Amino acid sequence: MVTAITEGIQVSVEVTYQAEFSSPQQHHYVFTYKVTIHNKSPHTVQLLRRKWEIFDAAETIKIVEGDGVVGQQPILEKGQSHSYVSGCNLKSGLGKMKGVYFMEKLYDRKRIEVEVPEFQMIANIFHN
């Protein structure tokens, strides 16, 4: 698990290789990642948008942007957490992701960019 804190917003990511949904012979590797966002700041915040940089050893870097996360724009009061699971397909068994959440403090509408720490996706295809 990797963790980063930006302006009191803690983001932790845990990655799992999904061997049962992957097909290494066809260059198809599936990973899921669980993100937990914990508001340790004194302010209520809302996650509005996200931007990901996805690196696959078999390709160039992809940029993915959009509203919210998995169809939601969660509001987190002081001390609250929000978790979700999403996924990523790679053409190689080796990659990494990092990103940013664009959030807003609700009391003054100030926008903040919250770091999503870089995490690695490594297929464990060499087990016995």
Short mmCIF file of N, CA, C and O in Angstrom, two decimals:
data_model
loop_
_atom_site.label_atom_id
_atom_site.label_comp_id
_atom_site.label_asym_id
_atom_site.label_seq_id
_atom_site.Cartn_x
_atom_site.Cartn_y
_atom_site.Cartn_z
N MET A 1 0.84 -1.18 0.00
CA MET A 1 0.00 0.00 0.00
C MET A 1 0.89 1.24 0.00
O MET A 1 1.91 1.29 0.68
N VAL A 2 0.49 2.23 -0.79
CA VAL A 2 1.20 3.51 -0.81
C VAL A 2 0.23 4.59 -0.35
O VAL A 2 -0.98 4.48 -0.54
N THR A 3 0.78 5.65 0.25
CA THR A 3 -0.04 6.71 0.82
C THR A 3 0.61 8.07 0.58
O THR A 3 1.83 8.19 0.60
N ALA A 4 -0.23 9.08 0.34
CA ALA A 4 0.23 10.47 0.23
C ALA A 4 -0.79 11.35 0.94
O ALA A 4 -1.98 11.02 0.99
N ILE A 5 -0.31 12.47 1.48
CA ILE A 5 -1.20 13.43 2.15
C ILE A 5 -0.97 14.80 1.53
O ILE A 5 0.16 15.27 1.42
N THR A 6 -2.07 15.43 1.10
CA THR A 6 -2.03 16.78 0.54
C THR A 6 -3.06 17.63 1.27
O THR A 6 -4.24 17.30 1.27
N GLU A 7 -2.62 18.69 1.92
CA GLU A 7 -3.52 19.61 2.64
C GLU A 7 -4.50 18.86 3.55
O GLU A 7 -5.68 19.19 3.63
N GLY A 8 -4.00 17.81 4.21
CA GLY A 8 -4.83 17.07 5.15
C GLY A 8 -5.69 15.99 4.53
O GLY A 8 -6.43 15.32 5.24
N ILE A 9 -5.61 15.81 3.22
CA ILE A 9 -6.37 14.75 2.56
C ILE A 9 -5.41 13.59 2.29
O ILE A 9 -4.45 13.73 1.55
N GLN A 10 -5.68 12.46 2.93
CA GLN A 10 -4.83 11.28 2.80
C GLN A 10 -5.41 10.33 1.75
O GLN A 10 -6.59 9.99 1.81
N VAL A 11 -4.57 9.93 0.80
CA VAL A 11 -4.99 8.99 -0.24
C VAL A 11 -4.09 7.76 -0.16
O VAL A 11 -2.86 7.89 -0.23
N SER A 12 -4.70 6.59 0.00
CA SER A 12 -3.96 5.33 0.06
C SER A 12 -4.46 4.42 -1.05
O SER A 12 -5.65 4.38 -1.35
N VAL A 13 -3.51 3.69 -1.66
CA VAL A 13 -3.86 2.80 -2.77
C VAL A 13 -3.25 1.43 -2.53
O VAL A 13 -2.09 1.30 -2.15
N GLU A 14 -4.06 0.40 -2.77
CA GLU A 14 -3.63 -0.99 -2.67
C GLU A 14 -3.97 -1.69 -3.98
O GLU A 14 -5.11 -1.63 -4.44
N VAL A 15 -2.99 -2.37 -4.58
CA VAL A 15 -3.14 -2.98 -5.91
C VAL A 15 -3.19 -4.50 -5.80
O VAL A 15 -2.49 -5.10 -4.98
N THR A 16 -4.02 -5.11 -6.65
CA THR A 16 -4.11 -6.57 -6.73
C THR A 16 -4.06 -6.99 -8.19
O THR A 16 -4.81 -6.46 -9.02
N TYR A 17 -3.19 -7.93 -8.51
CA TYR A 17 -3.15 -8.53 -9.84
C TYR A 17 -4.25 -9.58 -9.94
O TYR A 17 -4.38 -10.42 -9.06
N GLN A 18 -5.05 -9.50 -10.99
CA GLN A 18 -6.18 -10.41 -11.16
C GLN A 18 -5.82 -11.50 -12.18
O GLN A 18 -6.19 -11.42 -13.36
N ALA A 19 -5.10 -12.51 -11.72
CA ALA A 19 -4.62 -13.58 -12.61
C ALA A 19 -5.76 -14.28 -13.32
O ALA A 19 -5.65 -14.63 -14.51
N GLU A 20 -6.88 -14.49 -12.63
CA GLU A 20 -7.98 -15.25 -13.22
C GLU A 20 -8.66 -14.51 -14.38
O GLU A 20 -9.34 -15.12 -15.19
N PHE A 21 -8.47 -13.20 -14.47
CA PHE A 21 -9.05 -12.41 -15.57
C PHE A 21 -8.00 -12.01 -16.61
O PHE A 21 -8.31 -11.32 -17.57
N SER A 22 -6.77 -12.41 -16.38
CA SER A 22 -5.66 -12.04 -17.26
C SER A 22 -5.34 -13.18 -18.23
O SER A 22 -5.65 -14.34 -17.96
N SER A 23 -4.71 -12.81 -19.33
CA SER A 23 -4.28 -13.78 -20.32
C SER A 23 -2.91 -13.37 -20.84
O SER A 23 -2.81 -12.70 -21.87
N PRO A 24 -1.84 -13.74 -20.10
CA PRO A 24 -0.50 -13.33 -20.51
C PRO A 24 -0.13 -13.73 -21.94
O PRO A 24 0.56 -12.99 -22.63
N GLN A 25 -0.64 -14.88 -22.40
CA GLN A 25 -0.33 -15.31 -23.76
C GLN A 25 -0.87 -14.31 -24.80
O GLN A 25 -0.34 -14.21 -25.90
N GLN A 26 -1.94 -13.61 -24.44
CA GLN A 26 -2.54 -12.63 -25.34
C GLN A 26 -2.21 -11.19 -24.92
O GLN A 26 -2.88 -10.26 -25.35
N HIS A 27 -1.21 -11.05 -24.09
CA HIS A 27 -0.75 -9.72 -23.63
C HIS A 27 -1.89 -8.92 -23.00
O HIS A 27 -2.11 -7.76 -23.32
N HIS A 28 -2.60 -9.57 -22.08
CA HIS A 28 -3.73 -8.93 -21.40
C HIS A 28 -3.58 -9.19 -19.90
O HIS A 28 -3.69 -10.33 -19.43
N TYR A 29 -3.30 -8.13 -19.15
CA TYR A 29 -3.07 -8.22 -17.71
C TYR A 29 -4.06 -7.30 -17.01
O TYR A 29 -4.17 -6.11 -17.37
N VAL A 30 -4.77 -7.83 -16.05
CA VAL A 30 -5.81 -7.07 -15.35
C VAL A 30 -5.38 -6.83 -13.90
O VAL A 30 -4.97 -7.75 -13.20
N PHE A 31 -5.51 -5.58 -13.49
CA PHE A 31 -5.21 -5.18 -12.11
C PHE A 31 -6.41 -4.44 -11.54
O PHE A 31 -7.10 -3.71 -12.26
N THR A 32 -6.66 -4.63 -10.26
CA THR A 32 -7.62 -3.79 -9.56
C THR A 32 -6.85 -3.00 -8.52
O THR A 32 -5.78 -3.41 -8.06
N TYR A 33 -7.40 -1.85 -8.17
CA TYR A 33 -6.80 -1.05 -7.12
C TYR A 33 -7.90 -0.47 -6.25
O TYR A 33 -8.95 -0.06 -6.73
N LYS A 34 -7.65 -0.53 -4.94
CA LYS A 34 -8.58 0.03 -3.97
C LYS A 34 -7.99 1.34 -3.47
O LYS A 34 -6.86 1.38 -2.99
N VAL A 35 -8.76 2.40 -3.60
CA VAL A 35 -8.35 3.72 -3.14
C VAL A 35 -9.18 4.09 -1.91
O VAL A 35 -10.40 3.94 -1.92
N THR A 36 -8.50 4.56 -0.88
CA THR A 36 -9.19 5.09 0.30
C THR A 36 -8.76 6.54 0.47
O THR A 36 -7.56 6.84 0.55
N ILE A 37 -9.75 7.42 0.50
CA ILE A 37 -9.52 8.85 0.70
C ILE A 37 -10.02 9.19 2.09
O ILE A 37 -11.18 8.93 2.41
N HIS A 38 -9.14 9.72 2.93
CA HIS A 38 -9.49 10.04 4.32
C HIS A 38 -9.26 11.54 4.54
O HIS A 38 -8.16 12.04 4.31
N ASN A 39 -10.31 12.22 4.96
CA ASN A 39 -10.23 13.66 5.18
C ASN A 39 -9.74 13.93 6.60
O ASN A 39 -10.50 13.85 7.56
N LYS A 40 -8.45 14.25 6.71
CA LYS A 40 -7.87 14.60 8.00
C LYS A 40 -7.78 16.12 8.18
O LYS A 40 -7.20 16.59 9.15
N SER A 41 -8.34 16.86 7.23
CA SER A 41 -8.32 18.32 7.33
C SER A 41 -9.51 18.79 8.17
O SER A 41 -10.43 18.02 8.42
N PRO A 42 -9.52 20.05 8.57
CA PRO A 42 -10.65 20.55 9.34
C PRO A 42 -11.84 20.98 8.47
O PRO A 42 -12.84 21.46 8.97
N HIS A 43 -11.73 20.79 7.13
CA HIS A 43 -12.74 21.30 6.20
C HIS A 43 -13.50 20.18 5.50
O HIS A 43 -12.94 19.11 5.25
N THR A 44 -14.74 20.44 5.16
CA THR A 44 -15.51 19.53 4.32
C THR A 44 -15.06 19.75 2.88
O THR A 44 -14.96 20.88 2.42
N VAL A 45 -14.79 18.64 2.17
CA VAL A 45 -14.29 18.72 0.79
C VAL A 45 -15.14 17.82 -0.11
O VAL A 45 -15.76 16.86 0.35
N GLN A 46 -15.12 18.17 -1.40
CA GLN A 46 -15.79 17.34 -2.39
C GLN A 46 -14.82 17.02 -3.51
O GLN A 46 -14.13 17.90 -4.02
N LEU A 47 -14.80 15.76 -3.92
CA LEU A 47 -13.98 15.33 -5.04
C LEU A 47 -14.77 15.60 -6.33
O LEU A 47 -15.88 15.08 -6.50
N LEU A 48 -14.23 16.45 -7.19
CA LEU A 48 -14.94 16.84 -8.40
C LEU A 48 -14.47 16.09 -9.64
O LEU A 48 -15.27 15.64 -10.45
N ARG A 49 -13.13 16.00 -9.81
CA ARG A 49 -12.55 15.40 -11.02
C ARG A 49 -11.31 14.59 -10.67
O ARG A 49 -10.76 14.74 -9.59
N ARG A 50 -10.86 13.80 -11.64
CA ARG A 50 -9.63 13.03 -11.47
C ARG A 50 -8.83 13.10 -12.76
O ARG A 50 -9.39 13.31 -13.84
N LYS A 51 -7.52 12.90 -12.62
CA LYS A 51 -6.63 12.80 -13.77
C LYS A 51 -5.59 11.74 -13.45
O LYS A 51 -4.93 11.82 -12.42
N TRP A 52 -5.46 10.73 -14.31
CA TRP A 52 -4.52 9.64 -14.12
C TRP A 52 -3.47 9.67 -15.21
O TRP A 52 -3.77 9.95 -16.37
N GLU A 53 -2.24 9.31 -14.84
CA GLU A 53 -1.18 9.00 -15.79
C GLU A 53 -0.93 7.50 -15.64
O GLU A 53 -0.59 7.04 -14.54
N ILE A 54 -1.11 6.77 -16.74
CA ILE A 54 -0.95 5.31 -16.72
C ILE A 54 0.23 4.94 -17.61
O ILE A 54 0.23 5.26 -18.80
N PHE A 55 1.22 4.28 -17.02
CA PHE A 55 2.39 3.83 -17.76
C PHE A 55 2.32 2.32 -17.88
O PHE A 55 2.20 1.61 -16.89
N ASP A 56 2.39 1.84 -19.11
CA ASP A 56 2.45 0.42 -19.41
C ASP A 56 3.77 0.18 -20.11
O ASP A 56 4.07 0.86 -21.09
N ALA A 57 4.57 -0.77 -19.64
CA ALA A 57 5.89 -1.02 -20.24
C ALA A 57 5.80 -1.32 -21.74
O ALA A 57 6.76 -1.13 -22.46
N ALA A 58 4.63 -1.77 -22.20
CA ALA A 58 4.45 -2.09 -23.62
C ALA A 58 3.93 -0.91 -24.44
O ALA A 58 3.81 -1.02 -25.65
N GLU A 59 3.62 0.19 -23.80
CA GLU A 59 3.01 1.33 -24.51
C GLU A 59 3.57 2.65 -23.98
O GLU A 59 4.37 2.67 -23.06
N THR A 60 3.08 3.72 -24.56
CA THR A 60 3.42 5.04 -24.04
C THR A 60 2.50 5.38 -22.88
O THR A 60 1.57 4.63 -22.57
N ILE A 61 2.73 6.52 -22.26
CA ILE A 61 1.89 6.95 -21.13
C ILE A 61 0.52 7.37 -21.65
O ILE A 61 0.41 8.07 -22.66
N LYS A 62 -0.51 6.93 -20.95
CA LYS A 62 -1.88 7.33 -21.27
C LYS A 62 -2.35 8.30 -20.19
O LYS A 62 -2.08 8.10 -19.00
N ILE A 63 -3.09 9.32 -20.60
CA ILE A 63 -3.72 10.25 -19.66
C ILE A 63 -5.22 10.00 -19.69
O ILE A 63 -5.82 9.97 -20.77
N VAL A 64 -5.81 9.80 -18.52
CA VAL A 64 -7.24 9.57 -18.40
C VAL A 64 -7.80 10.61 -17.44
O VAL A 64 -7.32 10.73 -16.31
N GLU A 65 -8.80 11.35 -17.90
CA GLU A 65 -9.42 12.39 -17.06
C GLU A 65 -10.93 12.21 -17.06
O GLU A 65 -11.50 11.66 -18.00
N GLY A 66 -11.57 12.69 -16.00
CA GLY A 66 -13.02 12.62 -15.96
C GLY A 66 -13.58 13.15 -14.66
O GLY A 66 -12.85 13.48 -13.73
N ASP A 67 -14.90 13.22 -14.62
CA ASP A 67 -15.60 13.67 -13.43
C ASP A 67 -15.60 12.58 -12.38
O ASP A 67 -15.80 11.40 -12.69
N GLY A 68 -15.39 12.97 -11.14
CA GLY A 68 -15.51 12.07 -10.00
C GLY A 68 -14.67 10.81 -10.10
O GLY A 68 -13.69 10.74 -10.84
N VAL A 69 -15.08 9.81 -9.31
CA VAL A 69 -14.46 8.50 -9.30
C VAL A 69 -15.58 7.46 -9.33
O VAL A 69 -16.53 7.56 -8.57
N VAL A 70 -15.45 6.50 -10.21
CA VAL A 70 -16.46 5.46 -10.43
C VAL A 70 -17.90 6.03 -10.36
O VAL A 70 -18.77 5.49 -9.69
N GLY A 71 -18.11 7.13 -11.06
CA GLY A 71 -19.44 7.72 -11.16
C GLY A 71 -19.89 8.53 -9.96
O GLY A 71 -21.06 8.94 -9.89
N GLN A 72 -19.01 8.78 -9.01
CA GLN A 72 -19.40 9.52 -7.80
C GLN A 72 -18.51 10.74 -7.60
O GLN A 72 -17.35 10.76 -8.02
N GLN A 73 -19.07 11.75 -6.96
CA GLN A 73 -18.32 12.93 -6.53
C GLN A 73 -18.53 13.08 -5.03
O GLN A 73 -19.29 13.94 -4.57
N PRO A 74 -17.84 12.22 -4.26
CA PRO A 74 -18.12 12.16 -2.82
C PRO A 74 -17.77 13.44 -2.08
O PRO A 74 -16.81 14.13 -2.41
N ILE A 75 -18.59 13.73 -1.06
CA ILE A 75 -18.34 14.82 -0.12
C ILE A 75 -17.85 14.18 1.18
O ILE A 75 -18.48 13.25 1.69
N LEU A 76 -16.72 14.68 1.67
CA LEU A 76 -16.13 14.13 2.89
C LEU A 76 -16.03 15.21 3.95
O LEU A 76 -15.31 16.20 3.77
N GLU A 77 -16.72 15.01 5.04
CA GLU A 77 -16.58 15.91 6.18
C GLU A 77 -15.32 15.52 6.95
O GLU A 77 -14.74 14.46 6.73
N LYS A 78 -14.91 16.39 7.84
CA LYS A 78 -13.73 16.13 8.68
C LYS A 78 -13.85 14.74 9.30
O LYS A 78 -14.88 14.39 9.88
N GLY A 79 -12.77 13.93 9.13
CA GLY A 79 -12.73 12.60 9.72
C GLY A 79 -13.36 11.49 8.90
O GLY A 79 -13.23 10.33 9.24
N GLN A 80 -14.05 11.84 7.82
CA GLN A 80 -14.71 10.82 7.01
C GLN A 80 -13.77 10.24 5.96
O GLN A 80 -12.82 10.90 5.54
N SER A 81 -14.10 9.01 5.53
CA SER A 81 -13.34 8.33 4.48
C SER A 81 -14.28 7.87 3.38
O SER A 81 -15.47 7.66 3.61
N HIS A 82 -13.70 7.70 2.20
CA HIS A 82 -14.43 7.14 1.06
C HIS A 82 -13.49 6.16 0.37
O HIS A 82 -12.35 6.50 0.08
N SER A 83 -13.98 4.94 0.13
CA SER A 83 -13.18 3.94 -0.56
C SER A 83 -13.92 3.48 -1.81
O SER A 83 -15.14 3.44 -1.84
N TYR A 84 -13.15 3.12 -2.83
CA TYR A 84 -13.72 2.55 -4.03
C TYR A 84 -12.69 1.64 -4.68
O TYR A 84 -11.50 1.72 -4.39
N VAL A 85 -13.17 0.76 -5.54
CA VAL A 85 -12.30 -0.14 -6.28
C VAL A 85 -12.50 0.11 -7.76
O VAL A 85 -13.63 0.26 -8.23
N SER A 86 -11.40 0.17 -8.49
CA SER A 86 -11.44 0.33 -9.93
C SER A 86 -10.39 -0.60 -10.53
O SER A 86 -9.76 -1.37 -9.81
N GLY A 87 -10.23 -0.52 -11.84
CA GLY A 87 -9.30 -1.44 -12.47
C GLY A 87 -8.56 -0.83 -13.64
O GLY A 87 -8.89 0.26 -14.11
N CYS A 88 -7.55 -1.56 -14.09
CA CYS A 88 -6.72 -1.12 -15.20
C CYS A 88 -6.24 -2.36 -15.95
O CYS A 88 -5.81 -3.33 -15.34
N ASN A 89 -6.32 -2.31 -17.28
CA ASN A 89 -5.80 -3.37 -18.12
C ASN A 89 -4.50 -2.91 -18.74
O ASN A 89 -4.42 -1.79 -19.24
N LEU A 90 -3.50 -3.77 -18.72
CA LEU A 90 -2.22 -3.47 -19.34
C LEU A 90 -1.91 -4.50 -20.41
O LEU A 90 -2.38 -5.63 -20.35
N LYS A 91 -1.08 -4.11 -21.38
CA LYS A 91 -0.61 -5.04 -22.40
C LYS A 91 0.65 -5.78 -21.95
O LYS A 91 1.02 -6.79 -22.52
N SER A 92 1.31 -5.23 -20.93
CA SER A 92 2.45 -5.91 -20.33
C SER A 92 2.10 -6.22 -18.88
O SER A 92 1.11 -5.73 -18.36
N GLY A 93 2.91 -7.01 -18.25
CA GLY A 93 2.67 -7.31 -16.84
C GLY A 93 3.33 -6.33 -15.90
O GLY A 93 3.45 -6.58 -14.71
N LEU A 94 3.76 -5.18 -16.45
CA LEU A 94 4.49 -4.21 -15.66
C LEU A 94 4.02 -2.80 -16.00
O LEU A 94 4.07 -2.39 -17.15
N GLY A 95 3.58 -2.09 -14.98
CA GLY A 95 3.14 -0.72 -15.20
C GLY A 95 3.05 0.03 -13.89
O GLY A 95 3.36 -0.49 -12.82
N LYS A 96 2.64 1.28 -14.01
CA LYS A 96 2.43 2.09 -12.81
C LYS A 96 1.43 3.19 -13.14
O LYS A 96 1.20 3.52 -14.30
N MET A 97 0.83 3.72 -12.09
CA MET A 97 -0.14 4.81 -12.22
C MET A 97 0.14 5.84 -11.14
O MET A 97 0.66 5.53 -10.08
N LYS A 98 -0.24 7.06 -11.45
CA LYS A 98 -0.27 8.13 -10.45
C LYS A 98 -1.31 9.12 -10.93
O LYS A 98 -1.77 9.06 -12.08
N GLY A 99 -1.69 10.01 -10.04
CA GLY A 99 -2.73 10.93 -10.47
C GLY A 99 -2.96 12.07 -9.50
O GLY A 99 -2.19 12.31 -8.57
N VAL A 100 -4.06 12.75 -9.77
CA VAL A 100 -4.46 13.87 -8.94
C VAL A 100 -5.99 13.90 -8.88
O VAL A 100 -6.66 13.58 -9.86
N TYR A 101 -6.49 14.23 -7.70
CA TYR A 101 -7.92 14.48 -7.52
C TYR A 101 -8.09 15.99 -7.40
O TYR A 101 -7.38 16.63 -6.62
N PHE A 102 -9.02 16.51 -8.16
CA PHE A 102 -9.34 17.93 -8.08
C PHE A 102 -10.51 18.04 -7.11
O PHE A 102 -11.61 17.56 -7.40
N MET A 103 -10.24 18.64 -5.95
CA MET A 103 -11.24 18.74 -4.90
C MET A 103 -11.55 20.19 -4.60
O MET A 103 -10.81 21.09 -4.99
N GLU A 104 -12.64 20.38 -3.87
CA GLU A 104 -13.06 21.74 -3.51
C GLU A 104 -13.42 21.76 -2.04
O GLU A 104 -14.14 20.88 -1.55
N LYS A 105 -12.88 22.77 -1.33
CA LYS A 105 -13.30 23.01 0.06
C LYS A 105 -14.66 23.69 -0.01
O LYS A 105 -14.80 24.75 -0.63
N LEU A 106 -15.66 23.11 0.62
CA LEU A 106 -17.02 23.62 0.46
C LEU A 106 -17.27 24.96 1.14
O LEU A 106 -18.10 25.73 0.68
N TYR A 107 -16.52 25.28 2.20
CA TYR A 107 -16.81 26.51 2.92
C TYR A 107 -16.41 27.76 2.14
O TYR A 107 -17.02 28.81 2.28
N ASP A 108 -15.36 27.67 1.32
CA ASP A 108 -14.94 28.86 0.56
C ASP A 108 -14.76 28.60 -0.94
O ASP A 108 -14.31 29.47 -1.67
N ARG A 109 -15.12 27.38 -1.38
CA ARG A 109 -15.04 26.99 -2.80
C ARG A 109 -13.61 26.99 -3.34
O ARG A 109 -13.39 27.01 -4.54
N LYS A 110 -12.61 26.96 -2.44
CA LYS A 110 -11.22 26.91 -2.88
C LYS A 110 -10.93 25.53 -3.46
O LYS A 110 -11.23 24.50 -2.85
N ARG A 111 -10.32 25.50 -4.65
CA ARG A 111 -9.95 24.25 -5.31
C ARG A 111 -8.58 23.81 -4.83
O ARG A 111 -7.68 24.64 -4.65
N ILE A 112 -8.44 22.52 -4.61
CA ILE A 112 -7.14 21.96 -4.24
C ILE A 112 -6.86 20.74 -5.12
O ILE A 112 -7.79 20.06 -5.56
N GLU A 113 -5.58 20.51 -5.39
CA GLU A 113 -5.15 19.35 -6.15
C GLU A 113 -4.52 18.37 -5.18
O GLU A 113 -3.49 18.67 -4.57
N VAL A 114 -5.15 17.22 -5.03
CA VAL A 114 -4.72 16.22 -4.07
C VAL A 114 -3.97 15.10 -4.80
O VAL A 114 -4.50 14.50 -5.74
N GLU A 115 -2.75 14.85 -4.36
CA GLU A 115 -1.90 13.84 -5.00
C GLU A 115 -2.43 12.43 -4.75
O GLU A 115 -2.76 12.07 -3.62
N VAL A 116 -2.49 11.64 -5.84
CA VAL A 116 -2.69 10.21 -5.71
C VAL A 116 -1.30 9.60 -5.90
O VAL A 116 -0.68 9.78 -6.95
N PRO A 117 -0.76 8.93 -4.88
CA PRO A 117 0.63 8.48 -4.96
C PRO A 117 0.83 7.45 -6.07
O PRO A 117 -0.08 6.69 -6.40
N GLU A 118 2.03 7.47 -6.62
CA GLU A 118 2.36 6.50 -7.67
C GLU A 118 2.34 5.09 -7.09
O GLU A 118 2.86 4.84 -6.02
N PHE A 119 1.70 4.18 -7.83
CA PHE A 119 1.68 2.79 -7.41
C PHE A 119 2.02 1.90 -8.60
O PHE A 119 1.75 2.24 -9.74
N GLN A 120 2.66 0.77 -8.27
CA GLN A 120 3.12 -0.15 -9.31
C GLN A 120 2.13 -1.28 -9.52
O GLN A 120 1.46 -1.72 -8.57
N MET A 121 2.06 -1.72 -10.77
CA MET A 121 1.25 -2.88 -11.13
C MET A 121 2.20 -3.91 -11.73
O MET A 121 2.76 -3.69 -12.81
N ILE A 122 2.42 -5.00 -11.01
CA ILE A 122 3.36 -6.03 -11.44
C ILE A 122 2.64 -7.37 -11.37
O ILE A 122 2.17 -7.78 -10.31
N ALA A 123 2.54 -8.02 -12.52
CA ALA A 123 1.88 -9.32 -12.58
C ALA A 123 2.76 -10.38 -11.94
O ALA A 123 3.93 -10.50 -12.27
N ASN A 124 2.18 -11.11 -11.01
CA ASN A 124 2.95 -12.19 -10.36
C ASN A 124 2.70 -13.48 -11.13
O ASN A 124 2.01 -14.38 -10.67
N ILE A 125 3.29 -13.54 -12.32
CA ILE A 125 3.08 -14.68 -13.21
C ILE A 125 4.16 -15.75 -13.06
O ILE A 125 4.11 -16.78 -13.71
N PHE A 126 5.11 -15.51 -12.19
CA PHE A 126 6.23 -16.44 -12.04
C PHE A 126 6.13 -17.24 -10.75
O PHE A 126 7.13 -17.58 -10.15
N HIS A 127 4.92 -17.55 -10.31
CA HIS A 127 4.77 -18.33 -9.08
C HIS A 127 4.72 -19.83 -9.42
O HIS A 127 4.45 -20.21 -10.54
N ASN A 128 4.98 -20.65 -8.44
CA ASN A 128 5.00 -22.12 -8.66
C ASN A 128 3.65 -22.72 -8.43
O ASN A 128 2.92 -22.40 -7.58
#
